[in-house]
PDB file of C-alpha atoms in Angstrom:
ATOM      1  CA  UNK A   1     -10.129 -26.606 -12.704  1.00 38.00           C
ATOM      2  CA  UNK A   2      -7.269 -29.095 -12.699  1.00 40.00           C
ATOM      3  CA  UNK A   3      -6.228 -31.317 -10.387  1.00 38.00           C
ATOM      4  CA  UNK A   4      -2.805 -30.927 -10.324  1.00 39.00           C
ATOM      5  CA  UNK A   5      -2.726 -27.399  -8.970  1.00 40.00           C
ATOM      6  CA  UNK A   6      -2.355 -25.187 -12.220  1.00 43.00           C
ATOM      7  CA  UNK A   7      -5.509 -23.059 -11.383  1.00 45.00           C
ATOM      8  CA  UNK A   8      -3.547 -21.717  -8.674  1.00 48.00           C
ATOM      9  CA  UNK A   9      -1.329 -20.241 -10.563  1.00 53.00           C
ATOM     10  CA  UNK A  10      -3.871 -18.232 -13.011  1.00 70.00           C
ATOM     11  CA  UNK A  11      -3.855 -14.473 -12.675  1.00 71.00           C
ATOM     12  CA  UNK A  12      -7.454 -13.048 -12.595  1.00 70.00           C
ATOM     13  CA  UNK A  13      -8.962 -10.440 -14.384  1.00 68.00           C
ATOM     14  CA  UNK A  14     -12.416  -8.311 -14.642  1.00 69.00           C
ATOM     15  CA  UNK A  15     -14.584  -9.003 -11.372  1.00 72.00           C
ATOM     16  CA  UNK A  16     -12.165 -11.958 -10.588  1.00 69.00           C
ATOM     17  CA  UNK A  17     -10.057 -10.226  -8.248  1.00 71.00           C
ATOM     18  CA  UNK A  18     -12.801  -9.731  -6.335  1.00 72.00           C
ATOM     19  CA  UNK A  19     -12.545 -13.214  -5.351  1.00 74.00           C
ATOM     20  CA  UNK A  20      -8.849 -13.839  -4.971  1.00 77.00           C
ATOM     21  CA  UNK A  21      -6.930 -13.380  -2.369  1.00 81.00           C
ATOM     22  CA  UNK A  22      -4.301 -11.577  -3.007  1.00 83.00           C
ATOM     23  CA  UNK A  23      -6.017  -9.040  -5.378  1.00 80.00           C
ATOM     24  CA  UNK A  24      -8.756  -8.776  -2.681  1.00 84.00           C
ATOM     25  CA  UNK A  25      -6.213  -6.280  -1.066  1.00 89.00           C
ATOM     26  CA  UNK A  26      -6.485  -3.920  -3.877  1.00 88.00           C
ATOM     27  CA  UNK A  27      -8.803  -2.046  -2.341  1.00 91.00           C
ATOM     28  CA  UNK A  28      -7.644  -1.847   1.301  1.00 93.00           C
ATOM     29  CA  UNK A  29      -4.250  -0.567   0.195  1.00 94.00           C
ATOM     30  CA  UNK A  30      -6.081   1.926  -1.738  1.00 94.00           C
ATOM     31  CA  UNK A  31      -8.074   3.030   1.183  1.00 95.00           C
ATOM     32  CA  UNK A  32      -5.526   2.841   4.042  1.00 96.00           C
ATOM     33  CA  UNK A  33      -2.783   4.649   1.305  1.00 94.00           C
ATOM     34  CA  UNK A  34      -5.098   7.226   0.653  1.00 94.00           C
ATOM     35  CA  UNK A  35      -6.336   8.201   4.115  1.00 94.00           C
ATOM     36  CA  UNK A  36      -2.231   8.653   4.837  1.00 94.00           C
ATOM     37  CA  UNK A  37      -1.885  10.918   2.144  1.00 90.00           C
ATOM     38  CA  UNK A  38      -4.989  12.724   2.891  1.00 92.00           C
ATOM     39  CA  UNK A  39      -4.178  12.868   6.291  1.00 91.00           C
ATOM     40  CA  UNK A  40      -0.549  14.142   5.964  1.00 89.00           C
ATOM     41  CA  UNK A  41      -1.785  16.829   3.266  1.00 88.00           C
ATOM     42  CA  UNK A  42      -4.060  17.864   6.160  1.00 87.00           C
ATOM     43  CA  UNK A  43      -1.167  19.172   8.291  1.00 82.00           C
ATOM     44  CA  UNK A  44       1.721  21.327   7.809  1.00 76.00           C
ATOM     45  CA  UNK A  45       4.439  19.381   6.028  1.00 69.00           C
ATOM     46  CA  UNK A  46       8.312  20.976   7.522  1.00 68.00           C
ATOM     47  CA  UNK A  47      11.003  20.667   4.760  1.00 62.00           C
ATOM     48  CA  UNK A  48      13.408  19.150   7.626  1.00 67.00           C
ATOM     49  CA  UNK A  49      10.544  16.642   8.450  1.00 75.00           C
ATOM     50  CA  UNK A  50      10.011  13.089   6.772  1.00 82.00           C
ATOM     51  CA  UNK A  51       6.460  14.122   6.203  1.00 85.00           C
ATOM     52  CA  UNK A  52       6.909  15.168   2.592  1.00 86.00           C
ATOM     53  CA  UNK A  53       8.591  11.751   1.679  1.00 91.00           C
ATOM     54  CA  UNK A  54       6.127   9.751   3.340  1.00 91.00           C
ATOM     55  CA  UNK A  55       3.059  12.243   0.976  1.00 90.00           C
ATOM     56  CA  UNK A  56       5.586  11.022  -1.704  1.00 92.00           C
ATOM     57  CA  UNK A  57       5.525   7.033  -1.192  1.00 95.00           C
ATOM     58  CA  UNK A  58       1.661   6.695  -0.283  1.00 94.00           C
ATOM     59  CA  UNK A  59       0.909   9.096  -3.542  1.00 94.00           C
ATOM     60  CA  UNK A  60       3.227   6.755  -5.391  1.00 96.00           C
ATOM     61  CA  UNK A  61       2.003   3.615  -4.061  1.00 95.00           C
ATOM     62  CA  UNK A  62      -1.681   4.887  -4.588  1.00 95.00           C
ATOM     63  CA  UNK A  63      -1.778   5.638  -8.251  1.00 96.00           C
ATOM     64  CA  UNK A  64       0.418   2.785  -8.927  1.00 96.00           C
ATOM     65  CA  UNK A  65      -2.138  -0.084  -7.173  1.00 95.00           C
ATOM     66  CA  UNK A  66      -4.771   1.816  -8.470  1.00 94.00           C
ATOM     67  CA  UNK A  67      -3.176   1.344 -12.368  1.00 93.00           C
ATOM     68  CA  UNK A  68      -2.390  -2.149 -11.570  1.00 90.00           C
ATOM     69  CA  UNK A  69      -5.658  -3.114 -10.552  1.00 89.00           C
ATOM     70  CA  UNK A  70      -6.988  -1.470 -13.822  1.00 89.00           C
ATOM     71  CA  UNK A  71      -4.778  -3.690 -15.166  1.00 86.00           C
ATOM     72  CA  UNK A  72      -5.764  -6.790 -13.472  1.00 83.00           C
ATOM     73  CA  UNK A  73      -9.593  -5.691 -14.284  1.00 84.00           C
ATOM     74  CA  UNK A  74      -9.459  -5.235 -17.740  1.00 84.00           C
ATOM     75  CA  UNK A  75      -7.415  -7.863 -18.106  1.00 77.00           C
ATOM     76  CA  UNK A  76      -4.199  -6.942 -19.700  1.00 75.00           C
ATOM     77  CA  UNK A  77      -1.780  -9.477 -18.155  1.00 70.00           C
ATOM     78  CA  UNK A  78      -2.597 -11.929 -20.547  1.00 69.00           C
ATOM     79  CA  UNK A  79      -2.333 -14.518 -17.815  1.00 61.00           C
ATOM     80  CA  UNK A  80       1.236 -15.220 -18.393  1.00 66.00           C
ATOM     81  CA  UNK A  81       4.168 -15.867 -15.434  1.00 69.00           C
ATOM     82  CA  UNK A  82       5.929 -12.962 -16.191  1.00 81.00           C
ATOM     83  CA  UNK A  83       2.885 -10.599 -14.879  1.00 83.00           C
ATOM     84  CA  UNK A  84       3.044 -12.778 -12.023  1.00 83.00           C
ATOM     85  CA  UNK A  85       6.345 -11.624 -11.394  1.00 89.00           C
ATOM     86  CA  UNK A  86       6.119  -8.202 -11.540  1.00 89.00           C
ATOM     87  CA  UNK A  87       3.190  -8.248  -9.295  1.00 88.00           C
ATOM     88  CA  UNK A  88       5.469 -10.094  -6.766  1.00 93.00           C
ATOM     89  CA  UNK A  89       8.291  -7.428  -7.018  1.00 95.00           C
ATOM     90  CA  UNK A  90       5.641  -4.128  -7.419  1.00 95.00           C
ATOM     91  CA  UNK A  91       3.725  -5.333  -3.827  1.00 95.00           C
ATOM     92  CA  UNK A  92       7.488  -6.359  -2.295  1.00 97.00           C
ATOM     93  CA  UNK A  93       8.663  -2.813  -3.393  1.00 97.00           C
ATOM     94  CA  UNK A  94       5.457  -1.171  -2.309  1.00 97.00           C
ATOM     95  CA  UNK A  95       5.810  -2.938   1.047  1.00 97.00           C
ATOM     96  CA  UNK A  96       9.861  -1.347   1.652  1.00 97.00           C
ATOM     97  CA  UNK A  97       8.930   1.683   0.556  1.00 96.00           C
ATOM     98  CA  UNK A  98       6.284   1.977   2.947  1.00 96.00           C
ATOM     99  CA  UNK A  99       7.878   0.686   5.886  1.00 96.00           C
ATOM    100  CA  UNK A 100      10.970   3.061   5.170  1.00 96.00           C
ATOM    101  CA  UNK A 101       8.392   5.631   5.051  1.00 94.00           C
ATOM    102  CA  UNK A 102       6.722   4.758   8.496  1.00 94.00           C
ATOM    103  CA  UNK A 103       9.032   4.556  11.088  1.00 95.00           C
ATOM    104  CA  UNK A 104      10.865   8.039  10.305  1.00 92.00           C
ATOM    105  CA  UNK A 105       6.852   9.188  10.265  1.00 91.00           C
ATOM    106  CA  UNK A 106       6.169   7.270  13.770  1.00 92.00           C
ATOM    107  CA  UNK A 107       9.937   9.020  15.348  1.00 91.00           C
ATOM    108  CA  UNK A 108       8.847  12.645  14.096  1.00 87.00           C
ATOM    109  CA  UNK A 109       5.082  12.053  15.464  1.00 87.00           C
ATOM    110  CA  UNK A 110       6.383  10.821  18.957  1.00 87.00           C
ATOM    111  CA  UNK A 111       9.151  13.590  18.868  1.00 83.00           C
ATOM    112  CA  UNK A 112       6.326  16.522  18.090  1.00 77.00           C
ATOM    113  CA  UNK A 113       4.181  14.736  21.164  1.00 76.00           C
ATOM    114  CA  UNK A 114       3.999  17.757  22.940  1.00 79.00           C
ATOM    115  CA  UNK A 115       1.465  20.411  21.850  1.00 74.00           C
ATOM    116  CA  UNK A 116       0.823  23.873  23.473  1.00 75.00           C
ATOM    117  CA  UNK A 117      -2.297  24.781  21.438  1.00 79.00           C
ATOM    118  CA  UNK A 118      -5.647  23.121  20.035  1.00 78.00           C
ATOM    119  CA  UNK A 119      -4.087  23.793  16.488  1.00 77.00           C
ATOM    120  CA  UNK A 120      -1.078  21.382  17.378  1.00 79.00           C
ATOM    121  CA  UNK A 121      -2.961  18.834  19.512  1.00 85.00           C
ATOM    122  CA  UNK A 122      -5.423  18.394  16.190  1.00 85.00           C
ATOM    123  CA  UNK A 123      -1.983  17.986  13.562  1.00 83.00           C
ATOM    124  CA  UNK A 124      -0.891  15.714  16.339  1.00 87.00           C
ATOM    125  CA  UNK A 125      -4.120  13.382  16.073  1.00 89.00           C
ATOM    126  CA  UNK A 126      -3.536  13.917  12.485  1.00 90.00           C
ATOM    127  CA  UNK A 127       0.055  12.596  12.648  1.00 89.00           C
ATOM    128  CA  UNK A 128      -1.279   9.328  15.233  1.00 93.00           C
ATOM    129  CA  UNK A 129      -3.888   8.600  12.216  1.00 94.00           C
ATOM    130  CA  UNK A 130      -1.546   8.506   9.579  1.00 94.00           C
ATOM    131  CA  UNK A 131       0.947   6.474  11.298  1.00 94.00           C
ATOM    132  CA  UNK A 132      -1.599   3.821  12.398  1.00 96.00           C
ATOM    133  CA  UNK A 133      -3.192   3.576   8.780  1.00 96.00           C
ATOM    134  CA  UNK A 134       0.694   3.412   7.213  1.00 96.00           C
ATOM    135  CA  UNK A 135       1.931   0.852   9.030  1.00 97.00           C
ATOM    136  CA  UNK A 136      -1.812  -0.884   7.979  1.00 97.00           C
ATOM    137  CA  UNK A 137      -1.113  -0.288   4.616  1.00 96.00           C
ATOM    138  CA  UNK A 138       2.458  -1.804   4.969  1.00 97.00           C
ATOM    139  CA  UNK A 139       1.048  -5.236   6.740  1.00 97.00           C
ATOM    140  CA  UNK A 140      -1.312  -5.271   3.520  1.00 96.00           C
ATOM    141  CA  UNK A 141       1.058  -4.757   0.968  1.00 96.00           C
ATOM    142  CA  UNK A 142       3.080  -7.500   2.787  1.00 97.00           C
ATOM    143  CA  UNK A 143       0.142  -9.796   2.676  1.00 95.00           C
ATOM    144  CA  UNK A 144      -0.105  -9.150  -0.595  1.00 94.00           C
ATOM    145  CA  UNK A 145       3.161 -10.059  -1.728  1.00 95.00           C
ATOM    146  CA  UNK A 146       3.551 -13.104   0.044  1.00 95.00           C
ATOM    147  CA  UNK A 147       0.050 -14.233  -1.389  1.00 92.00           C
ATOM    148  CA  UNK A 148       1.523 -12.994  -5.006  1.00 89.00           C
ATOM    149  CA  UNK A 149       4.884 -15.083  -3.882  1.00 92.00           C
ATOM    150  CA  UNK A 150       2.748 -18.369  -3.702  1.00 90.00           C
ATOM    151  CA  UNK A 151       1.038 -17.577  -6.512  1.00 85.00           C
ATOM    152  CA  UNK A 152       3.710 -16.969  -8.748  1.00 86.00           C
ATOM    153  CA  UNK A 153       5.788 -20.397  -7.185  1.00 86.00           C
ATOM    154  CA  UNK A 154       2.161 -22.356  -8.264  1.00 81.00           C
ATOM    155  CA  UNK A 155       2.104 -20.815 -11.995  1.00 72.00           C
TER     156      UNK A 155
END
């Protein structure tokens, strides 16, 4: 490692981002995007309701960490600044989308707070999941983009 602070900058690949920071969060986002989407497939999704674009951004934000950490692992990046980049802009992107997403998701679930039946008290914890575990997944792709800002000012 040098001493002047260039092995900061280095972009990991294969079992290394297991041991960086940033990349760490791979696997969180994964988790916490998928349990929204699971959970918001798991109740009924109303055309006039936000539902369906929030299904949209956590599907889209799943398959895309989950190709970029392929990336990452096999090691495809090259290690040059330009990766570095992108991987500040994908997380900062990532981290918009799913903020737009969870606030129109937390106004619906406390609008549809009131329940008459067990059916609509159980899509109702449903909703109260998914909100908690987007706005998760939003702090961790936020994380993860400032970590992938320092990285990318070190490189």
């Amino acid at each position: 490692m040098a001493s002047d602070g260039r092995h900061l900058g280095r972009l990991p690949s294969g079992m290394g981002i297991c041991c960086s920071i940033p990349d760490l969060l791979f696997l969180p986002e994964l988790v916490f995007g998928g349990l929204v989407w699971i959970l918001i497939a798991c109740t009924y999704i109303d055309p006039a309701n936000p539902q369906a674009y929030v299904m949209a951004v956590s599907l889209l934000c799943f398959i895309c960490t989950f190709l970029w950490m392929i990336i990452f692992t096999c090691g495809c990046h090259n290690n040059r600044n330009s990766w570095a980049t992108v991987d500040v802009l994908y997380h900062f992107l990532a981290s918009v989308l799913y903020l737009s997403a969870s606030v129109p998701l937390a106004m619906v679930t406390l609008d549809n707070s009131y329940f008459t039946n067990s059916t609509e008290f159980k899509t109702y914890r449903f909703n109260i999941s998914s909100v908690v575990f987007s706005y998760l997944a939003t702090l961790l792709y936020v994380i993860h983009t400032v970590f992938s800002a320092i990285r990318w000012k070190s490189f």
